[in-house]
Tab-separated table of C-alpha atoms in Angstrom:
chain	number	residue	atom	x	y	z
A	1	UNK	CA	-6.034	10.045	5.319
A	2	UNK	CA	-6.932	9.065	8.869
A	3	UNK	CA	-9.621	11.039	10.692
A	4	UNK	CA	-9.357	11.044	14.494
A	5	UNK	CA	-12.313	10.760	16.839
A	6	UNK	CA	-13.679	13.863	18.534
A	7	UNK	CA	-14.047	13.459	22.284
A	8	UNK	CA	-16.646	15.107	24.527
A	9	UNK	CA	-13.776	16.840	26.315
A	10	UNK	CA	-12.734	18.551	23.073
A	11	UNK	CA	-16.190	20.147	22.776
A	12	UNK	CA	-15.528	21.975	26.048
A	13	UNK	CA	-12.217	23.410	24.891
A	14	UNK	CA	-11.314	25.825	22.155
A	15	UNK	CA	-10.999	23.196	19.431
A	16	UNK	CA	-10.601	25.253	16.276
A	17	UNK	CA	-12.804	24.754	13.216
A	18	UNK	CA	-12.084	26.297	9.838
A	19	UNK	CA	-13.745	26.445	6.422
A	20	UNK	CA	-12.232	27.568	3.118
A	21	UNK	CA	-14.117	28.036	-0.146
A	22	UNK	CA	-11.954	28.071	-3.284
A	23	UNK	CA	-8.881	28.628	-1.103
A	24	UNK	CA	-10.341	31.655	0.705
A	25	UNK	CA	-10.892	31.325	4.448
A	26	UNK	CA	-14.562	32.042	5.095
A	27	UNK	CA	-14.994	30.793	8.642
A	28	UNK	CA	-12.803	30.415	11.701
A	29	UNK	CA	-14.300	29.571	15.083
A	30	UNK	CA	-14.213	26.838	17.702
A	31	UNK	CA	-16.442	24.038	18.948
A	32	UNK	CA	-17.119	25.753	22.271
A	33	UNK	CA	-19.322	28.235	20.366
A	34	UNK	CA	-21.697	25.522	19.141
A	35	UNK	CA	-25.170	25.587	20.690
A	36	UNK	CA	-25.333	21.771	20.831
A	37	UNK	CA	-22.392	19.457	21.342
A	38	UNK	CA	-21.239	17.041	18.664
A	39	UNK	CA	-22.406	14.121	20.821
A	40	UNK	CA	-25.861	15.695	21.212
A	41	UNK	CA	-26.220	16.235	17.457
A	42	UNK	CA	-25.229	12.648	16.653
A	43	UNK	CA	-27.556	11.270	19.334
A	44	UNK	CA	-30.536	13.286	18.058
A	45	UNK	CA	-29.968	12.418	14.384
A	46	UNK	CA	-29.540	8.734	15.241
A	47	UNK	CA	-33.136	8.661	16.453
A	48	UNK	CA	-34.344	9.355	12.908
A	49	UNK	CA	-31.723	7.978	10.516
A	50	UNK	CA	-28.957	5.412	10.488
A	51	UNK	CA	-25.553	7.066	10.476
A	52	UNK	CA	-22.757	5.160	8.764
A	53	UNK	CA	-18.978	5.601	8.692
A	54	UNK	CA	-18.163	8.360	6.234
A	55	UNK	CA	-21.465	10.217	6.666
A	56	UNK	CA	-21.106	13.991	6.915
A	57	UNK	CA	-23.349	16.058	9.182
A	58	UNK	CA	-23.754	19.686	8.161
A	59	UNK	CA	-24.804	21.981	11.003
A	60	UNK	CA	-25.456	25.682	11.353
A	61	UNK	CA	-22.287	27.689	10.924
A	62	UNK	CA	-20.670	30.866	12.145
A	63	UNK	CA	-21.080	33.905	9.919
A	64	UNK	CA	-19.190	34.143	6.668
A	65	UNK	CA	-19.804	31.162	4.434
A	66	UNK	CA	-22.524	32.557	2.152
A	67	UNK	CA	-23.918	30.617	-0.780
A	68	UNK	CA	-22.021	27.728	-2.363
A	69	UNK	CA	-22.044	27.139	-6.113
A	70	UNK	CA	-21.438	24.094	-8.305
A	71	UNK	CA	-17.704	23.734	-8.840
A	72	UNK	CA	-16.737	25.328	-5.514
A	73	UNK	CA	-13.854	23.622	-3.725
A	74	UNK	CA	-14.704	23.233	-0.022
A	75	UNK	CA	-12.051	22.571	2.623
A	76	UNK	CA	-13.103	22.021	6.242
A	77	UNK	CA	-10.953	21.185	9.236
A	78	UNK	CA	-11.310	20.463	12.935
A	79	UNK	CA	-8.171	20.841	15.025
A	80	UNK	CA	-6.761	17.480	16.183
A	81	UNK	CA	-9.433	15.616	14.173
A	82	UNK	CA	-8.642	16.063	10.493
A	83	UNK	CA	-9.505	17.745	7.235
A	84	UNK	CA	-12.139	17.210	4.571
A	85	UNK	CA	-11.934	18.543	1.034
A	86	UNK	CA	-14.470	18.151	-1.767
A	87	UNK	CA	-15.745	19.804	-4.927
A	88	UNK	CA	-19.420	20.737	-4.918
A	89	UNK	CA	-21.255	19.179	-7.876
């Protein structure tokens, strides 16, 4: 499935982000609530590690997610960008 690029302009709007654990919605917010922009996070991390296509960056989150356990099914989405789903090992 194709993942679209996130533009700097989207950070300034109410681009919705959502997280489900085992089918239950745990988080719903938007990028405008992030302390640092996506571009700032990528720039800072790039100073210390090489980021490659397919790398996932986990950041601080809005309230609600709680602990994850092996076997949990995680579904994350960013409006107009795409969705990511994986099972925690």
